[in-house]
Amino acid sequence: MPRTIIEPFRIKSVEPIRWTTRAEREQLLQAAHYNLFLLPAEDVLIDLLTDSGTGAMSTHQWAAVMEGDESYAGSKSYDHFRDAVQGIFGYRHVIPTHQGRAAERILFSVMCKKGDVVPNNTHFDTTRANVEFAGAEALDLVIAEGKQPGLAHPFKGNMDVAALEAAIARVGRERIPLVMLTVTNNSGGGQPVSMENVRQVSAVCRRHKIPFYFDACRFAENAYFIKLREKGYAEKTPREIAQEMFSYGDGCTMSAKKDGMANIGGFLCTNDDLLAQQEKDLLILTEGYPTYGGLAGRDLEAIAVGVQEALQEDYLRYRIASTAYLGNHIAEQGVPIVQPPGGHAIYLDARVFLPHLPLEKFPGVALAAELYLEGGIRSVEIGSLMFGAAAKMDLVRLAIPRRVYTQSHIDYVVEIILEVWRNREKIRGLELTYEAPFLRHFTAHLKPAL
Ligand code: F0G
């Protein structure tokens, strides 16, 4: 295999990106109150805010969009969507939703009640919020290695199985309506879960008769990590690996904006007939009829093709190699990152990057602001601004949209990060001038600290 990473596609339609000068970016950043969420997207050169809904669709997906059947009920696009999803996930009921969090809300409203506890390796923020909204407690049980940014481990997303057993013994089976595994573990650095861990968690759940669900957003990337890193899987296709993984569960929630390769959409799956009926009833109330669930027929078609493309080996090889390339090239020069590089993103450790900044001066936000000033790159802080005093780390996530940026864009990002790294001592902290009562990171205003 040649060493140069090339994109396994050629480009048929281009979208210009806009250069700005440093002086312009200084003004723009000030006008955005040093909060990158408040920047107009057209003033961003390389947008690594999220890999969610930001991917490029293929020619096959665009062709499928034209096949969209927009019938209210019984649309044939739903049949395509259901068949494609069932071919991989294998679950009896496939319920479309407008995105992942809608699937979460429906699942937890139907399954959880006040006082319940839902274990997960690490809940994503919307997942946690939806568990809590249903009155239950969201319990994170990732292995100890998963909490140490600099430590390399092949499956840092694994759940601590002994801690799961202990939680069941402590809380009691009747207060645990389901156990979830997030593949890959986004909040833990985009780290994969091993098949062995999936099997162990599944066995514990079976023994206690607790339903076992996946948060499947990045299932294809997780399947490829299993192929690369776990004994016995090198010869299997990512599709076979995904099929095996889901066979150990009872259902899943999915945001098709990630490994569904679509710009919008999601779904909820279950093998439980009674639950599926309750979920569909709730779906009709807020999302739509069960054969479209808040999506257009054309969206269902795009997802039907997208979930299959996400499992193509050429694509996954490039995807994982390109993310690792970014991480390894900056780490080689000493830049502190969450190790090893994850599937969809690289996370900079801002506390180590900017040791001169106390946490009250938001090292992660300051670093993200500097990446924008230096090179027009937008990233996101996951730390003290997002979580307040509860933040255990201050990370800056560089999430890579699927099939959007080329290797030279990635080289550019490496160059800018290294330039910021060389000048890190000059970076000043920020202070808050406005904050909303909850989810403050989206709308906060900041200014350079004195
Ligand atoms: N679960 C995980 C693991 C996620 O990463 C996300 C979204 C969701 C659920 C919710 O899905 O956005 O379709 O409602 N993550 C995005 C991100 C927003 O930037 O990481 P959604």
Short mmCIF file of C-alpha atoms and ligand atoms in Angstrom, two decimals:
data_model
loop_
_atom_site.label_atom_id
_atom_site.label_comp_id
_atom_site.label_asym_id
_atom_site.label_seq_id
_atom_site.Cartn_x
_atom_site.Cartn_y
_atom_site.Cartn_z
CA MET A 1 0.00 0.00 0.00
CA PRO A 2 1.54 3.40 -0.94
CA ARG A 3 1.99 5.72 2.03
CA THR A 4 0.34 8.81 0.61
CA ILE A 5 -3.25 9.15 1.78
CA ILE A 6 -5.54 9.96 -1.13
CA GLU A 7 -9.24 10.64 -1.02
CA PRO A 8 -11.10 7.63 -2.48
CA PHE A 9 -13.29 9.94 -4.58
CA ARG A 10 -12.99 12.74 -7.09
CA ILE A 11 -14.76 16.04 -6.76
CA LYS A 12 -17.71 16.88 -8.98
CA SER A 13 -19.10 19.95 -7.30
CA VAL A 14 -17.09 22.54 -5.39
CA GLU A 15 -18.05 25.01 -2.71
CA PRO A 16 -15.73 28.02 -2.41
CA ILE A 17 -14.28 28.85 0.99
CA ARG A 18 -13.35 32.39 1.87
CA TRP A 19 -10.00 33.78 2.96
CA THR A 20 -9.98 36.60 5.48
CA THR A 21 -7.01 38.61 6.76
CA ARG A 22 -5.83 38.42 10.34
CA ALA A 23 -7.05 41.99 10.87
CA GLU A 24 -10.52 41.00 9.63
CA ARG A 25 -10.55 37.95 11.86
CA GLU A 26 -9.63 40.05 14.88
CA GLN A 27 -12.67 42.24 14.21
CA LEU A 28 -14.92 39.28 13.46
CA LEU A 29 -13.87 37.51 16.65
CA GLN A 30 -14.48 40.62 18.72
CA ALA A 31 -17.91 41.04 17.12
CA ALA A 32 -18.63 37.37 17.94
CA HIS A 33 -17.66 38.03 21.59
CA TYR A 34 -14.79 35.51 21.30
CA ASN A 35 -17.38 32.70 20.98
CA LEU A 36 -16.92 30.75 17.72
CA PHE A 37 -20.58 29.63 17.78
CA LEU A 38 -21.48 33.28 17.14
CA LEU A 39 -19.35 33.61 13.99
CA PRO A 40 -21.06 33.63 10.58
CA ALA A 41 -19.97 30.37 8.89
CA GLU A 42 -18.88 32.23 5.75
CA ASP A 43 -16.11 33.90 7.76
CA VAL A 44 -14.62 30.51 8.60
CA LEU A 45 -12.01 28.98 6.26
CA ILE A 46 -11.90 25.42 7.61
CA ASP A 47 -14.88 24.50 9.76
CA LEU A 48 -14.12 21.73 12.26
CA LEU A 49 -16.91 22.65 14.69
CA THR A 50 -18.61 19.30 14.15
CA ASP A 51 -18.73 16.21 11.94
CA SER A 52 -22.52 16.17 12.36
CA GLY A 53 -24.60 16.85 9.26
CA THR A 54 -21.62 18.56 7.62
CA GLY A 55 -20.52 15.73 5.33
CA ALA A 56 -20.58 15.64 1.53
CA MET A 57 -23.07 13.33 -0.14
CA SER A 58 -22.02 11.04 -2.98
CA THR A 59 -23.32 10.97 -6.55
CA HIS A 60 -25.30 7.85 -5.56
CA GLN A 61 -26.91 9.69 -2.68
CA TRP A 62 -27.84 12.69 -4.84
CA ALA A 63 -29.29 10.34 -7.43
CA ALA A 64 -31.30 8.62 -4.70
CA VAL A 65 -32.58 12.01 -3.51
CA MET A 66 -34.39 12.34 -6.84
CA GLU A 67 -36.11 9.01 -6.13
CA GLY A 68 -37.63 10.38 -2.93
CA ASP A 69 -41.26 9.37 -2.54
CA GLU A 70 -42.93 12.16 -0.59
CA SER A 71 -46.14 10.27 0.19
CA TYR A 72 -47.39 10.89 3.69
CA ALA A 73 -48.02 7.22 4.44
CA GLY A 74 -46.46 4.07 3.03
CA SER A 75 -43.74 5.87 1.06
CA LYS A 76 -41.49 3.51 -0.87
CA SER A 77 -38.55 5.58 0.33
CA TYR A 78 -39.35 4.28 3.82
CA ASP A 79 -39.04 0.71 2.52
CA HIS A 80 -35.61 1.48 1.03
CA PHE A 81 -34.55 3.12 4.29
CA ARG A 82 -35.85 0.30 6.51
CA ASP A 83 -34.29 -2.42 4.34
CA ALA A 84 -30.90 -0.68 4.27
CA VAL A 85 -30.91 -0.14 8.04
CA GLN A 86 -32.13 -3.67 8.80
CA GLY A 87 -29.46 -5.14 6.51
CA ILE A 88 -26.80 -3.73 8.85
CA PHE A 89 -28.44 -3.28 12.23
CA GLY A 90 -30.75 -6.31 12.09
CA TYR A 91 -33.46 -4.95 14.42
CA ARG A 92 -37.14 -5.68 13.85
CA HIS A 93 -38.49 -2.13 14.12
CA VAL A 94 -36.88 0.87 12.40
CA ILE A 95 -38.40 4.22 13.34
CA PRO A 96 -37.18 7.32 11.48
CA THR A 97 -36.60 10.56 13.42
CA HIS A 98 -35.38 14.01 12.41
CA GLN A 99 -32.05 13.49 14.19
CA GLY A 100 -30.38 11.53 16.96
CA ARG A 101 -31.72 13.44 19.93
CA ALA A 102 -35.32 12.91 18.79
CA ALA A 103 -34.68 9.15 18.91
CA GLU A 104 -33.18 9.62 22.38
CA ARG A 105 -36.14 11.61 23.66
CA ILE A 106 -38.62 8.99 22.45
CA LEU A 107 -36.60 6.05 23.77
CA PHE A 108 -36.05 7.51 27.23
CA SER A 109 -39.61 8.89 27.56
CA VAL A 110 -40.96 5.42 26.90
CA MET A 111 -38.42 3.39 28.91
CA CYS A 112 -37.41 5.57 31.88
CA LYS A 113 -39.21 6.88 34.94
CA LYS A 114 -38.17 9.04 37.85
CA GLY A 115 -35.48 7.45 40.00
CA ASP A 116 -34.17 5.15 37.24
CA VAL A 117 -30.49 4.91 36.34
CA VAL A 118 -29.09 4.53 32.81
CA PRO A 119 -25.47 3.31 32.55
CA ASN A 120 -23.46 4.20 29.42
CA ASN A 121 -19.72 4.23 28.67
CA THR A 122 -20.05 8.03 28.37
CA HIS A 123 -23.31 9.81 27.64
CA PHE A 124 -23.13 12.41 24.91
CA ASP A 125 -24.57 15.72 26.20
CA THR A 126 -27.94 15.43 24.44
CA THR A 127 -28.19 11.81 25.59
CA ARG A 128 -27.49 12.80 29.19
CA ALA A 129 -29.94 15.70 28.95
CA ASN A 130 -32.69 13.44 27.58
CA VAL A 131 -32.11 10.80 30.29
CA GLU A 132 -32.30 13.53 32.93
CA PHE A 133 -35.35 15.10 31.29
CA ALA A 134 -37.10 11.75 31.73
CA GLY A 135 -36.26 11.98 35.47
CA ALA A 136 -33.53 9.33 35.42
CA GLU A 137 -29.83 9.48 36.31
CA ALA A 138 -27.19 9.20 33.57
CA LEU A 139 -24.28 7.11 34.86
CA ASP A 140 -20.93 7.13 32.98
CA LEU A 141 -18.90 3.91 33.40
CA VAL A 142 -16.03 4.17 30.92
CA ILE A 143 -12.84 2.23 31.85
CA ALA A 144 -10.21 4.13 33.89
CA GLU A 145 -7.87 4.35 30.87
CA GLY A 146 -10.59 6.28 29.03
CA LYS A 147 -10.26 9.19 31.45
CA GLN A 148 -6.54 9.83 30.94
CA PRO A 149 -6.01 12.00 27.84
CA GLY A 150 -2.34 11.20 27.23
CA LEU A 151 -2.62 7.44 27.71
CA ALA A 152 -2.79 5.22 24.62
CA HIS A 153 -5.11 2.16 24.70
CA PRO A 154 -6.70 0.43 21.67
CA PHE A 155 -10.27 0.54 23.03
CA LYS A 156 -10.49 3.50 25.34
CA GLY A 157 -14.26 3.66 24.81
CA ASN A 158 -14.85 0.32 26.63
CA MET A 159 -17.27 0.15 29.52
CA ASP A 160 -15.95 -0.94 32.92
CA VAL A 161 -17.84 -4.24 33.18
CA ALA A 162 -17.09 -4.72 36.88
CA ALA A 163 -18.42 -1.22 37.56
CA LEU A 164 -21.58 -2.10 35.60
CA GLU A 165 -22.08 -5.24 37.72
CA ALA A 166 -21.51 -3.18 40.86
CA ALA A 167 -24.00 -0.53 39.71
CA ILE A 168 -26.66 -3.20 39.07
CA ALA A 169 -26.03 -4.72 42.51
CA ARG A 170 -26.24 -1.28 44.15
CA VAL A 171 -29.21 0.20 42.28
CA GLY A 172 -31.17 -3.00 41.64
CA ARG A 173 -32.17 -4.40 38.28
CA GLU A 174 -35.69 -2.93 38.43
CA ARG A 175 -34.35 0.63 38.45
CA ILE A 176 -32.16 0.11 35.36
CA PRO A 177 -34.49 0.22 32.34
CA LEU A 178 -31.63 -0.14 29.85
CA VAL A 179 -27.85 -0.07 29.44
CA MET A 180 -26.28 1.88 26.56
CA LEU A 181 -22.95 1.76 24.76
CA THR A 182 -21.86 4.73 22.65
CA VAL A 183 -19.83 3.67 19.60
CA THR A 184 -17.47 5.38 19.17
CA ASN A 185 -17.36 7.19 22.50
CA ASN A 186 -17.63 10.83 21.37
CA SER A 187 -17.39 12.53 24.77
CA GLY A 188 -14.41 10.30 25.60
CA GLY A 189 -12.39 11.39 22.55
CA GLY A 190 -14.03 9.45 19.69
CA GLN A 191 -12.53 6.24 21.07
CA PRO A 192 -13.79 2.80 20.00
CA VAL A 193 -15.38 -0.04 21.98
CA SER A 194 -14.05 -3.57 21.37
CA MET A 195 -16.26 -6.48 20.28
CA GLU A 196 -15.14 -8.32 23.40
CA ASN A 197 -16.45 -5.47 25.54
CA VAL A 198 -19.73 -5.41 23.60
CA ARG A 199 -20.09 -9.16 24.24
CA GLN A 200 -19.32 -8.78 27.95
CA VAL A 201 -21.75 -5.90 28.45
CA SER A 202 -24.38 -7.84 26.51
CA ALA A 203 -23.85 -10.94 28.67
CA VAL A 204 -24.26 -8.92 31.89
CA CYS A 205 -27.46 -7.37 30.53
CA ARG A 206 -28.84 -10.76 29.43
CA ARG A 207 -28.09 -12.28 32.82
CA HIS A 208 -30.01 -9.50 34.58
CA LYS A 209 -32.67 -9.26 31.84
CA ILE A 210 -31.85 -5.60 31.16
CA PRO A 211 -32.34 -4.32 27.58
CA PHE A 212 -29.06 -3.34 25.89
CA TYR A 213 -28.99 -0.46 23.39
CA PHE A 214 -26.35 1.22 21.26
CA ASP A 215 -25.87 4.91 20.62
CA ALA A 216 -24.78 4.01 17.11
CA CYS A 217 -23.82 7.42 15.64
CA ARG A 218 -20.30 6.41 14.58
CA PHE A 219 -20.82 2.65 14.25
CA ALA A 220 -18.87 2.33 10.99
CA GLU A 221 -15.76 4.01 12.39
CA ASN A 222 -16.02 1.77 15.45
CA ALA A 223 -16.33 -1.32 13.21
CA TYR A 224 -13.17 -0.32 11.33
CA PHE A 225 -11.19 0.15 14.56
CA ILE A 226 -12.24 -3.39 15.55
CA LYS A 227 -10.98 -4.66 12.19
CA LEU A 228 -7.64 -2.89 12.68
CA ARG A 229 -7.08 -3.60 16.35
CA GLU A 230 -8.96 -6.66 17.58
CA LYS A 231 -7.74 -10.23 17.11
CA GLY A 232 -9.93 -12.30 14.80
CA TYR A 233 -11.45 -9.41 12.83
CA ALA A 234 -8.74 -8.50 10.29
CA GLU A 235 -10.35 -10.62 7.57
CA LYS A 236 -13.94 -9.53 8.23
CA THR A 237 -15.62 -6.67 6.37
CA PRO A 238 -16.72 -3.61 8.35
CA ARG A 239 -20.29 -4.57 7.46
CA GLU A 240 -19.90 -8.05 8.97
CA ILE A 241 -18.34 -6.53 12.06
CA ALA A 242 -21.18 -4.02 12.44
CA GLN A 243 -23.75 -6.80 11.98
CA GLU A 244 -22.11 -8.89 14.69
CA MET A 245 -21.87 -5.91 17.05
CA PHE A 246 -25.56 -5.03 16.74
CA SER A 247 -26.56 -8.70 17.10
CA TYR A 248 -25.59 -8.48 20.79
CA GLY A 249 -28.07 -5.66 21.45
CA ASP A 250 -31.82 -5.11 21.58
CA GLY A 251 -31.94 -1.82 19.70
CA CYS A 252 -30.23 1.50 19.10
CA THR A 253 -30.53 5.23 18.65
CA MET A 254 -28.79 6.73 15.65
CA SER A 255 -27.93 10.16 14.30
CA ALA A 256 -27.70 9.71 10.53
CA LYS A 257 -25.81 13.04 10.46
CA LYS A 258 -22.66 11.09 11.36
CA ASP A 259 -22.12 7.61 9.88
CA GLY A 260 -25.44 7.88 8.03
CA MET A 261 -23.55 10.25 5.69
CA ALA A 262 -26.58 12.53 5.52
CA ASN A 263 -27.12 16.19 6.33
CA ILE A 264 -30.14 15.44 8.51
CA GLY A 265 -31.91 12.42 9.96
CA GLY A 266 -31.78 9.68 12.52
CA PHE A 267 -33.59 6.58 13.69
CA LEU A 268 -34.57 4.44 16.63
CA CYS A 269 -34.51 0.64 16.44
CA THR A 270 -35.87 -2.04 18.74
CA ASN A 271 -36.72 -5.73 18.72
CA ASP A 272 -39.52 -5.21 21.26
CA ASP A 273 -42.98 -5.09 19.63
CA LEU A 274 -44.76 -3.46 22.55
CA LEU A 275 -42.10 -0.79 22.96
CA ALA A 276 -42.11 -0.10 19.23
CA GLN A 277 -45.84 0.56 19.37
CA GLN A 278 -45.45 3.04 22.23
CA GLU A 279 -42.55 4.71 20.44
CA LYS A 280 -44.54 5.09 17.25
CA ASP A 281 -47.45 6.61 19.15
CA LEU A 282 -45.12 9.23 20.61
CA LEU A 283 -43.48 9.73 17.21
CA ILE A 284 -46.82 10.63 15.65
CA LEU A 285 -47.38 13.20 18.37
CA THR A 286 -44.19 15.19 17.75
CA GLU A 287 -42.17 13.90 14.77
CA GLY A 288 -44.55 12.58 12.18
CA TYR A 289 -46.09 9.45 10.75
CA PRO A 290 -43.95 6.30 11.29
CA THR A 291 -42.97 6.01 7.62
CA TYR A 292 -41.23 9.40 7.62
CA GLY A 293 -40.74 10.54 11.25
CA GLY A 294 -39.98 14.19 10.54
CA LEU A 295 -37.90 13.54 7.42
CA ALA A 296 -38.62 14.07 3.75
CA GLY A 297 -38.73 10.98 1.52
CA ARG A 298 -35.55 12.22 -0.14
CA ASP A 299 -33.76 12.28 3.24
CA LEU A 300 -34.73 8.65 3.81
CA GLU A 301 -33.25 7.76 0.41
CA ALA A 302 -29.99 9.60 1.17
CA ILE A 303 -29.65 7.73 4.47
CA ALA A 304 -30.46 4.36 2.86
CA VAL A 305 -27.44 4.82 0.57
CA GLY A 306 -25.32 6.62 3.20
CA VAL A 307 -25.31 3.91 5.88
CA GLN A 308 -23.91 1.50 3.30
CA GLU A 309 -21.28 3.90 1.97
CA ALA A 310 -20.07 4.56 5.51
CA LEU A 311 -19.05 0.89 5.71
CA GLN A 312 -17.01 0.86 2.48
CA GLU A 313 -13.49 -0.16 3.30
CA ASP A 314 -11.72 2.30 0.99
CA TYR A 315 -13.61 5.13 2.61
CA LEU A 316 -12.97 3.98 6.19
CA ARG A 317 -9.26 3.40 5.53
CA TYR A 318 -8.94 6.98 4.28
CA ARG A 319 -11.17 8.40 7.01
CA ILE A 320 -9.29 6.84 9.92
CA ALA A 321 -5.85 7.43 8.33
CA SER A 322 -6.62 11.09 7.65
CA THR A 323 -7.75 11.75 11.24
CA ALA A 324 -4.68 9.91 12.59
CA TYR A 325 -2.43 11.89 10.23
CA LEU A 326 -3.64 15.16 11.72
CA GLY A 327 -3.22 13.88 15.29
CA ASN A 328 0.16 12.24 14.78
CA HIS A 329 1.73 15.17 12.93
CA ILE A 330 0.95 17.63 15.70
CA ALA A 331 1.69 15.14 18.52
CA GLU A 332 5.15 14.48 17.02
CA GLN A 333 5.97 18.13 17.60
CA GLY A 334 4.87 17.94 21.22
CA VAL A 335 1.29 19.20 20.92
CA PRO A 336 -0.74 17.50 23.69
CA ILE A 337 -3.71 15.55 22.28
CA VAL A 338 -6.06 12.86 23.50
CA GLN A 339 -4.25 9.65 22.55
CA PRO A 340 -4.63 7.71 20.38
CA PRO A 341 -6.34 9.77 17.63
CA GLY A 342 -10.08 8.98 17.53
CA GLY A 343 -12.28 8.28 14.51
CA HIS A 344 -13.97 11.57 13.78
CA ALA A 345 -11.91 14.14 15.65
CA ILE A 346 -8.67 15.19 17.28
CA TYR A 347 -8.87 16.69 20.75
CA LEU A 348 -6.21 19.16 21.96
CA ASP A 349 -5.55 19.15 25.70
CA ALA A 350 -5.76 22.88 26.45
CA ARG A 351 -4.71 22.58 30.10
CA VAL A 352 -1.37 21.14 29.00
CA PHE A 353 -1.14 23.36 25.90
CA LEU A 354 -1.62 26.57 27.95
CA PRO A 355 -0.39 25.77 31.46
CA HIS A 356 -0.06 29.48 32.25
CA LEU A 357 -3.84 30.00 32.02
CA PRO A 358 -5.94 29.23 35.12
CA LEU A 359 -9.26 27.48 34.42
CA GLU A 360 -11.22 30.69 35.16
CA LYS A 361 -9.59 32.12 32.05
CA PHE A 362 -10.99 29.34 29.85
CA PRO A 363 -7.85 27.83 28.28
CA GLY A 364 -9.93 25.79 25.79
CA VAL A 365 -11.91 28.79 24.55
CA ALA A 366 -8.73 30.87 24.36
CA LEU A 367 -6.99 28.17 22.29
CA ALA A 368 -9.98 27.77 19.95
CA ALA A 369 -10.07 31.57 19.48
CA GLU A 370 -6.35 31.59 18.65
CA LEU A 371 -6.75 28.85 16.00
CA TYR A 372 -9.35 31.05 14.36
CA LEU A 373 -7.18 34.17 14.55
CA GLU A 374 -4.12 32.38 13.19
CA GLY A 375 -5.75 30.47 10.35
CA GLY A 376 -9.54 30.87 10.15
CA ILE A 377 -10.10 27.41 11.66
CA ARG A 378 -13.21 26.85 13.75
CA SER A 379 -13.13 24.22 16.50
CA VAL A 380 -15.10 23.78 19.71
CA GLU A 381 -14.20 23.91 23.38
CA ILE A 382 -15.29 20.96 25.50
CA GLY A 383 -14.36 22.09 28.98
CA SER A 384 -14.88 24.80 31.58
CA LEU A 385 -17.18 26.96 29.45
CA MET A 386 -19.33 23.98 28.41
CA PHE A 387 -19.49 22.19 31.77
CA GLY A 388 -18.53 24.86 34.34
CA ALA A 389 -16.75 23.64 37.45
CA ALA A 390 -17.78 20.03 36.62
CA ALA A 391 -15.32 19.96 33.69
CA LYS A 392 -12.62 17.36 34.28
CA MET A 393 -10.65 18.39 31.19
CA ASP A 394 -10.39 21.40 28.92
CA LEU A 395 -10.30 20.05 25.39
CA VAL A 396 -10.52 21.67 21.97
CA ARG A 397 -12.20 19.34 19.49
CA LEU A 398 -11.29 19.46 15.82
CA ALA A 399 -14.06 17.34 14.27
CA ILE A 400 -13.57 16.37 10.66
CA PRO A 401 -16.60 16.47 8.35
CA ARG A 402 -16.89 13.36 6.16
CA ARG A 403 -15.51 13.59 2.58
CA VAL A 404 -15.38 17.42 2.73
CA TYR A 405 -11.76 18.48 3.19
CA THR A 406 -8.75 17.19 1.25
CA GLN A 407 -5.36 16.14 2.59
CA SER A 408 -3.98 19.59 1.76
CA HIS A 409 -6.65 21.15 3.96
CA ILE A 410 -5.47 18.79 6.70
CA ASP A 411 -1.83 19.82 6.06
CA TYR A 412 -2.91 23.43 6.41
CA VAL A 413 -4.60 22.67 9.77
CA VAL A 414 -1.38 20.96 10.96
CA GLU A 415 0.66 24.02 9.94
CA ILE A 416 -1.65 26.44 11.78
CA ILE A 417 -1.76 24.36 14.97
CA LEU A 418 2.05 24.13 15.00
CA GLU A 419 2.33 27.90 14.54
CA VAL A 420 -0.04 28.46 17.48
CA TRP A 421 1.96 25.90 19.50
CA ARG A 422 5.21 27.82 18.90
CA ASN A 423 3.60 31.05 20.13
CA ARG A 424 1.56 29.52 22.94
CA GLU A 425 3.13 31.57 25.70
CA LYS A 426 1.66 34.73 24.22
CA ILE A 427 -1.93 33.47 24.31
CA ARG A 428 -4.04 35.39 26.81
CA GLY A 429 -7.05 34.11 28.67
CA LEU A 430 -10.68 35.21 28.40
CA GLU A 431 -13.35 36.25 30.86
CA LEU A 432 -17.14 35.99 30.70
CA THR A 433 -19.26 39.07 30.16
CA TYR A 434 -22.59 37.26 29.58
CA GLU A 435 -23.87 33.76 30.24
CA ALA A 436 -27.26 32.08 29.79
CA PRO A 437 -28.69 30.07 32.71
CA PHE A 438 -28.08 26.72 30.96
CA LEU A 439 -26.06 25.40 27.98
CA ARG A 440 -24.16 28.67 28.24
CA HIS A 441 -21.37 27.75 25.78
CA PHE A 442 -23.64 28.27 22.77
CA THR A 443 -24.38 31.92 23.50
CA ALA A 444 -21.76 33.13 26.03
CA HIS A 445 -19.99 36.44 25.50
CA LEU A 446 -16.33 36.77 26.47
CA LYS A 447 -13.52 39.32 26.30
CA PRO A 448 -9.74 39.16 26.72
CA ALA A 449 -8.89 38.96 30.42
CA LEU A 450 -6.69 41.61 31.97
N1 F0G B 1 -25.01 10.72 20.39
C1 F0G B 1 -23.74 11.07 20.09
C2 F0G B 1 -22.62 10.17 20.47
C3 F0G B 1 -23.49 12.27 19.38
O1 F0G B 1 -22.23 12.58 19.06
C4 F0G B 1 -24.58 13.09 19.01
C5 F0G B 1 -24.37 14.35 18.30
C6 F0G B 1 -25.88 12.67 19.35
C7 F0G B 1 -26.05 11.48 20.03
C8 F0G B 1 -27.10 13.49 19.00
O2 F0G B 1 -27.37 13.43 17.65
O3 F0G B 1 -27.08 15.80 16.88
O4 F0G B 1 -28.36 14.13 15.51
O5 F0G B 1 -29.32 15.00 17.61
N2 F0G B 1 -23.24 14.91 18.23
C9 F0G B 1 -22.89 16.13 17.50
C10 F0G B 1 -21.46 16.50 17.77
C11 F0G B 1 -23.83 17.26 17.69
O6 F0G B 1 -21.04 17.60 17.36
O7 F0G B 1 -20.72 15.69 18.33
P1 F0G B 1 -28.07 14.67 16.87
#
